[in-house]
Tab-separated table of C-alpha atoms and ligand atoms in Angstrom:
chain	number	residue	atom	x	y	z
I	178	UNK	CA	87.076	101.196	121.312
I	179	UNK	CA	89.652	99.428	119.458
I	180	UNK	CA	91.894	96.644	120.825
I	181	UNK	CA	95.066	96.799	122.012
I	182	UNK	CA	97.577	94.149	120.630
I	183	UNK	CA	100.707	92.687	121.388
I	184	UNK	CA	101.810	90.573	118.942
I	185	UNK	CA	104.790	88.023	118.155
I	186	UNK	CA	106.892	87.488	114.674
I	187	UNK	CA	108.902	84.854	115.075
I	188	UNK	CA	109.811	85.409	111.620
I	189	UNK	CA	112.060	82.129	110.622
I	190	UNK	CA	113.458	81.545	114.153
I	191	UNK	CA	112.991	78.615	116.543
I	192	UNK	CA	112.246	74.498	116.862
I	193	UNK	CA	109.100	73.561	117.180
I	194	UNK	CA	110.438	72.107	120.420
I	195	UNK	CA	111.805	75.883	120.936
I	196	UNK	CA	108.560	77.138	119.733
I	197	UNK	CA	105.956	75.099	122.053
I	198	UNK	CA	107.625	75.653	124.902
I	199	UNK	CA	107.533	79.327	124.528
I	200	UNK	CA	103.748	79.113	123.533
I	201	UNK	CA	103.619	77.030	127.078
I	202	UNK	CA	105.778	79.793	128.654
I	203	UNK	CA	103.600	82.338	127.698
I	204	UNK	CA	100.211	81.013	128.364
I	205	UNK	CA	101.510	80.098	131.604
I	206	UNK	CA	102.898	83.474	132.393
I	207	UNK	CA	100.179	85.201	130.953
I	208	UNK	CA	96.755	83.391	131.490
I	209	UNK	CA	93.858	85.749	131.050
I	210	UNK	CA	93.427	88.345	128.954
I	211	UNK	CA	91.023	90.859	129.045
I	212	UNK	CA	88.204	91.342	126.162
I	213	UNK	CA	90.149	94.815	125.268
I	214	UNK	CA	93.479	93.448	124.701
I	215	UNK	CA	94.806	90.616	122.503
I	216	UNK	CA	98.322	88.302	122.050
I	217	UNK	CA	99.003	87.290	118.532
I	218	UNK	CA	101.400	84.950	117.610
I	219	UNK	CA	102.550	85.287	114.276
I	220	UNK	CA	104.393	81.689	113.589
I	221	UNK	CA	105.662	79.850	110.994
I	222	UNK	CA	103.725	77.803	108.805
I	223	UNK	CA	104.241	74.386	110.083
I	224	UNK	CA	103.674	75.620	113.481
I	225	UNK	CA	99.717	77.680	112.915
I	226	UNK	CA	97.829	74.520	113.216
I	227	UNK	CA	99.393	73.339	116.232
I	228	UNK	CA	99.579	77.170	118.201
I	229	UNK	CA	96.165	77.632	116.899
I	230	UNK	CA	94.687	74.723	118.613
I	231	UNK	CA	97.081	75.388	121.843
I	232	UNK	CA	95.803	78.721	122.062
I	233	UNK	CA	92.136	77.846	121.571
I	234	UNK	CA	91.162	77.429	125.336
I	235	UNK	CA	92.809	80.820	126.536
I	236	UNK	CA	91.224	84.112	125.958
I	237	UNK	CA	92.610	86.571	124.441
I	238	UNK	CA	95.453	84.761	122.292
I	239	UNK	CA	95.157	84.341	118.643
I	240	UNK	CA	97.627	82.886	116.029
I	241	UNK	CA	98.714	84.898	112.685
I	242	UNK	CA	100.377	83.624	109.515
I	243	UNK	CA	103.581	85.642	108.683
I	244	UNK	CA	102.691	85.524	105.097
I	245	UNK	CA	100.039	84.140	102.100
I	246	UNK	CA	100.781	84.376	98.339
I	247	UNK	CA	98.527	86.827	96.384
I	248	UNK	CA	96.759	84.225	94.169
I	249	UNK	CA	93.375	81.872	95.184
I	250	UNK	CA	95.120	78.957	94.311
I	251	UNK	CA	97.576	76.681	91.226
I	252	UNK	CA	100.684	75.784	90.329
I	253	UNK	CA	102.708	77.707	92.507
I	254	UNK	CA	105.213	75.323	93.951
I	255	UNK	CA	105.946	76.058	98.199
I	256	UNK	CA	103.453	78.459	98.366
I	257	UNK	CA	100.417	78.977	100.802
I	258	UNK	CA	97.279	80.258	100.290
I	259	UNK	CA	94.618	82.152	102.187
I	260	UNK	CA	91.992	79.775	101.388
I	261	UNK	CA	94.467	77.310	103.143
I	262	UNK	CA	94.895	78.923	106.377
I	263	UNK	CA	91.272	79.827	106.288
I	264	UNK	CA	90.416	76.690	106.309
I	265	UNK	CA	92.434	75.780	109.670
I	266	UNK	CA	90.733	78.456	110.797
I	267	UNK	CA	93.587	80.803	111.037
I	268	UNK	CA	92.108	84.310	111.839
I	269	UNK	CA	95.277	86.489	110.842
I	270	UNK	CA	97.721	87.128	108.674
I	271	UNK	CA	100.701	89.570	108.437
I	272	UNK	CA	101.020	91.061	105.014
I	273	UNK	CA	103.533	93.704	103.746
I	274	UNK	CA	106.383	93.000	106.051
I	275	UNK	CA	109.551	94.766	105.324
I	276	UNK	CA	111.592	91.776	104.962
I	277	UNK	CA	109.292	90.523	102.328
I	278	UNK	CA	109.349	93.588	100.242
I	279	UNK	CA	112.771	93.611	100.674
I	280	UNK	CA	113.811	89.964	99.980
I	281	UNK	CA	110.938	89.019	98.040
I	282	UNK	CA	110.339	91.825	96.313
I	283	UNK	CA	106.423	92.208	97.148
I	284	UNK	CA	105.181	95.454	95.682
I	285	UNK	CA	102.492	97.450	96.867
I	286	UNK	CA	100.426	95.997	93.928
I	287	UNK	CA	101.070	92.555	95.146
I	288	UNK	CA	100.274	93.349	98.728
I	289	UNK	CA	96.899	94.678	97.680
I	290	UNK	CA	96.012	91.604	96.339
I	291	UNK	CA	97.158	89.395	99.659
I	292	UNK	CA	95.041	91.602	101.627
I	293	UNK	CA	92.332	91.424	98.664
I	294	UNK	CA	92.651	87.214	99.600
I	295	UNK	CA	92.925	87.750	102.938
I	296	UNK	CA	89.570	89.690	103.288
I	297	UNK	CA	87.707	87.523	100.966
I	298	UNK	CA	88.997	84.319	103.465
I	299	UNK	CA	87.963	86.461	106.348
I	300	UNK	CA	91.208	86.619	107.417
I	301	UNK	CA	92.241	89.859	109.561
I	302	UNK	CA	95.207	91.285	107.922
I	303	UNK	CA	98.186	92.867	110.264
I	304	UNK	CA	99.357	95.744	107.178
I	305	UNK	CA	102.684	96.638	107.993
I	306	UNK	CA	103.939	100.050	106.249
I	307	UNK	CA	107.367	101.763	107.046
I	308	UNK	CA	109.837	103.407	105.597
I	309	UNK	CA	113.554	103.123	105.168
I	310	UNK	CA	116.412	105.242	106.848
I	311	UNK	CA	117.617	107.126	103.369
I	312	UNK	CA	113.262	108.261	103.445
I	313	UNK	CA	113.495	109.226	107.051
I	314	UNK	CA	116.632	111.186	106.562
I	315	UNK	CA	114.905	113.285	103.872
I	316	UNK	CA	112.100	113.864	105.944
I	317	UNK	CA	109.791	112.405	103.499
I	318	UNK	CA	108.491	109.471	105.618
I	319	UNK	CA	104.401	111.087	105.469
I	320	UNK	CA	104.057	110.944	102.058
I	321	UNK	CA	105.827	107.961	101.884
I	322	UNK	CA	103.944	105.893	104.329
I	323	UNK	CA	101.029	107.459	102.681
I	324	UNK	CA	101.584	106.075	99.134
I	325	UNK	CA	102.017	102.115	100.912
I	326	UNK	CA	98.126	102.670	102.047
I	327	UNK	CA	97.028	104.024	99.510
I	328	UNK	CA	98.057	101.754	96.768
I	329	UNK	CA	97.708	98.552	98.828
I	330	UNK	CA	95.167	99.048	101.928
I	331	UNK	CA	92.809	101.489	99.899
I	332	UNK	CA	92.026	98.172	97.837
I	333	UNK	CA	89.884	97.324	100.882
I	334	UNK	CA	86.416	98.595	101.294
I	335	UNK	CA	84.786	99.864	104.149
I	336	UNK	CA	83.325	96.715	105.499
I	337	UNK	CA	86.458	95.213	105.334
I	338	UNK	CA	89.060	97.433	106.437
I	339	UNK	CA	87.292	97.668	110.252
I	340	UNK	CA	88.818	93.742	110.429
I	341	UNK	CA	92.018	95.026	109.626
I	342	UNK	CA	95.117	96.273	112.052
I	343	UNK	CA	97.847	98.287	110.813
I	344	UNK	CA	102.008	98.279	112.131
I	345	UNK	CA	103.847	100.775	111.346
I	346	UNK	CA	107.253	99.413	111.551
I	347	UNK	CA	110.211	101.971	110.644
I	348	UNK	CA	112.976	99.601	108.566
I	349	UNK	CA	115.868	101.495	110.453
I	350	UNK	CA	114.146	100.308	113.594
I	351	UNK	CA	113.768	96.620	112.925
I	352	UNK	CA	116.314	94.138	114.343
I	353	UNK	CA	118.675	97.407	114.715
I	354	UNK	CA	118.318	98.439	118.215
I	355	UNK	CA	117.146	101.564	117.536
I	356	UNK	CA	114.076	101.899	118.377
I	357	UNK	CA	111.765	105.258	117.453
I	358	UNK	CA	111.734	107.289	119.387
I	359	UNK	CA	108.060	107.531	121.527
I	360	UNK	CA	107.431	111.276	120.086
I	361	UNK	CA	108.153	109.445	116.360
I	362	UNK	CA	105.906	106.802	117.018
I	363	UNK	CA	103.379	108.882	117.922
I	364	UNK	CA	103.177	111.476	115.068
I	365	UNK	CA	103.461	108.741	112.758
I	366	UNK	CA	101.215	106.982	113.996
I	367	UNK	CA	98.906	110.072	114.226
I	368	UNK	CA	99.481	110.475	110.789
I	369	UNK	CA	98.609	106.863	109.545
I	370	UNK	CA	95.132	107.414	111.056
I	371	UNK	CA	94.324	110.759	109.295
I	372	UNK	CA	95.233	109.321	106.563
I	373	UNK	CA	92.695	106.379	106.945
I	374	UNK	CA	90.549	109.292	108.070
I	375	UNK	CA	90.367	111.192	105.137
I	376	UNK	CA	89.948	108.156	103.059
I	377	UNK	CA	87.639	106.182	105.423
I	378	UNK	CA	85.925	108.372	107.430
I	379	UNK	CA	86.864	108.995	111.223
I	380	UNK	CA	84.922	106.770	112.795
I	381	UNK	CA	86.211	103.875	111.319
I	382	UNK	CA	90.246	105.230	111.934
I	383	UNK	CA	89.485	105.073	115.374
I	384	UNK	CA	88.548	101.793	115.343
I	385	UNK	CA	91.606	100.236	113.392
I	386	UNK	CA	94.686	99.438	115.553
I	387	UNK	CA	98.116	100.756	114.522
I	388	UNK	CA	100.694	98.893	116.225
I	389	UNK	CA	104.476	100.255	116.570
I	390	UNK	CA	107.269	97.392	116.000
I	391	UNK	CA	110.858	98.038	115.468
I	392	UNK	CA	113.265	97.046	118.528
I	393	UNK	CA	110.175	96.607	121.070
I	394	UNK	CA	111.615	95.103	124.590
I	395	UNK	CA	110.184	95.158	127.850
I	396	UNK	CA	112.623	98.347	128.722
I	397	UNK	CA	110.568	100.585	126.213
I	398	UNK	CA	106.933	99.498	125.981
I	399	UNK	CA	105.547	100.919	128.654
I	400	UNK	CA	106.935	104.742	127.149
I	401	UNK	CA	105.652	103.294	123.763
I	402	UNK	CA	102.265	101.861	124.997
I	403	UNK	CA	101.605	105.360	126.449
I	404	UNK	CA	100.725	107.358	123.007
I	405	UNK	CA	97.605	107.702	122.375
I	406	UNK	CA	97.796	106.460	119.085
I	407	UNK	CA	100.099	103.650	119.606
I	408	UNK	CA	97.616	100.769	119.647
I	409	UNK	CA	100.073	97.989	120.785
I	410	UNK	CA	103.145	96.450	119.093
I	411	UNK	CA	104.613	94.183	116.613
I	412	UNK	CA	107.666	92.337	118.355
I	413	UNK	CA	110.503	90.524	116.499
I	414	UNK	CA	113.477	89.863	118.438
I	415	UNK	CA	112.275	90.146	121.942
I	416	UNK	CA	108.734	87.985	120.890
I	417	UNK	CA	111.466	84.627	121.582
I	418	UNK	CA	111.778	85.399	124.950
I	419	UNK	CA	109.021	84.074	127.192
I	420	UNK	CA	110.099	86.522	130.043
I	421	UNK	CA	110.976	89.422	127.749
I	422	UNK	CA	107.455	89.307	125.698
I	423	UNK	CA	105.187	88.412	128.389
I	424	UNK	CA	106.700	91.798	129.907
I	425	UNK	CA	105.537	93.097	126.878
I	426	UNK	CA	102.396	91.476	127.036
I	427	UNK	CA	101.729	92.900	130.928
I	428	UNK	CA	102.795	96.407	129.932
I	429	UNK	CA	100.146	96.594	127.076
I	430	UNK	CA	97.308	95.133	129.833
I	431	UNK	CA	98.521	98.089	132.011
I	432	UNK	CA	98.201	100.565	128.957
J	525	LIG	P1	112.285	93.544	115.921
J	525	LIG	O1	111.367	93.133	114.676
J	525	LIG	O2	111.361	93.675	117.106
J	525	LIG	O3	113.276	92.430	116.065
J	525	LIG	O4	112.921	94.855	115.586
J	525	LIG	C1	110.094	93.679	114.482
J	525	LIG	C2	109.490	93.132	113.218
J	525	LIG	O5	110.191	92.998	112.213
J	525	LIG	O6	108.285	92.815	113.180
C-alpha cells in the first residue's frame, strides 16, 4: 500500500524562531504517527539541518528541501546541491514547483535532471505537475499534465521512480483560495496514475503517492483526503499554522 502524506511548504516564509516553534507545535500536537502515514516538512535551506535532527526521534516526520540545482556540483554561486543535502541526510526534495517554473524559469528538461540528481543522492523526489488557469479553461489540462511526466519524471527508471511521490498542484489553486474542486482532484489525479500506468506498469502506479495541494485547510481535507486517488496533500499557506496543519495532519490519519 502506498503512504499517505501530509506535507508542509513553507516556501520563503517564517524566522527560524517562527519556524522552530511551529516544528515544536506540531510534534507536540501531533506525536505519533502511524507506519502508513507520513508529515513532511518542506523548509528552507538554512532550516533542513536543524528540522531534520528535531524530527529524528518522532516517527513518522521527515524533512524535504524545497529545491536542488540540476548540476553535481561547480561554480554556481548560491546554489545547493543534492549531493549536499544528501549528505545531511536529507531524504526529500520538492522538485518542479510552480513557482519555480514560473519565477525561475525551470523547464521540464531541467527538472528531469534535478530528479536525475535527486535519485542518484537517494533522495525521494516530491514531482509537482499542474497546470495553469488559461490550460484548464481549454480543457486541455490531461494532455498537459501528461507532457510534464513525460518529459521530466519518465527520465526515472523503474527502480527509481517507486521512491518517488507525485503533487499535482493546479496553479489557479495555489495561494488563490480556490481550491479544486474534490471531483477535479480526483479525475486528475486518476489520470496522473494511468498515465504512470501505461508507462510503468500498474503495479508500480499504485504504489506512488499523488498528493493534491492548492488552497488545502483544515475545512476541506477531510472531502479531499476521501478520493481514492488522492494520496495526501501538499500545503502552502495553511502548513504555518500549527493548529490549522496539524488539523490537516489528523484528517489524513483518519483517511
Ligand atoms: P497553498 O500552496 O496551499 O498556499 O495554495 C500550495 C503549494 O504551493 O504547495
Amino acid at each position: 500500500m502506498r503512504k499517505k502524506i501530509a506535507a508542509a511548504n513553507w516556501k520563503m516564509n517564517l524566522t527560524w524562531q517562527q519556524g522552530n516553534e511551529l516544528v515544536q507545535a506540531l510534534l507536540g500536537a501531533t506525536p505519533s504517527i502511524q507506519d502508513s502515514h507520513q508529515v513532511i516538512l518542506s523548509v528552507p535551506f538554512p532550516y533542513l539541518a536543524s528540522v531534520n535532527s528535531m524530527v529524528q526521534s518522532t516517527s513518522g516526520y521527515q524533512v524535504a528541501a524545497q529545491n536542488c540545482h540540476h548540476l553535481a556540483a561547480g561554480a554556481y554561486t548560491g546554489e545547493v546541491s543534492a549531493i549536499m543535502l544528501a549528505s545531511l541526510g536529507i531524504p526529500y526534495c520538492l522538485v518542479g514547483h510552480s513557482e519555480r517554473r514560473e519565477y525561475n524559469g525551470e523547464t521540464n528538461a531541467v527538472l528531469a535532471e534535478k530528479l536525475q540528481r535527486c535519485s542518484e543522492n537517494s533522495i525521494r523526489p516530491i514531482f509537482c505537475c499542474g497546470e495553469p488557469l488559461t490550460i484548464r479553461d481549454q480543457e486541455q489540462q490531461n494532455e498537459y499534465v501528461a507532457r510534464q511526466l513525460q518529459e521530466s519524471l519518465f527520465v526515472l527508471s523503474k527502480e527509481q521512480v517507486g521512491h518517488a511521490v507525485v503533487a499535482y498542484e493546479p496553479i489557479w489553486a495555489i495561494g488563490t483560495g480556490r481550491t479544486a474542486s474534490s471531483a477535479q482532484a480526483q479525475a486528475m489525479h486518476q489520470h496522473i496514475r494511468k498515465v504512470l500506468a501505461d508507462h510503468y506498469g500498474q503495479e508500480l502506479a499504485e504504489r506512488i503517492p499523488i498528493l493534491y495541494g492548492g488552497s488545502v485547510k483544515a475545512s476541506n481535507a477531510d472531502e479531499l483526503f476521501g478520493c481514492p486517488d488522492v494520496d495526501g496533500a501538499l500545503v502552502g499557506g495553511a502548513s504555518l499554522v500549527a493548529s490549522e496543519f496539524t488539523a490537516i495532519v489528523r484528517s489524513l490519519c483518519k483517511s
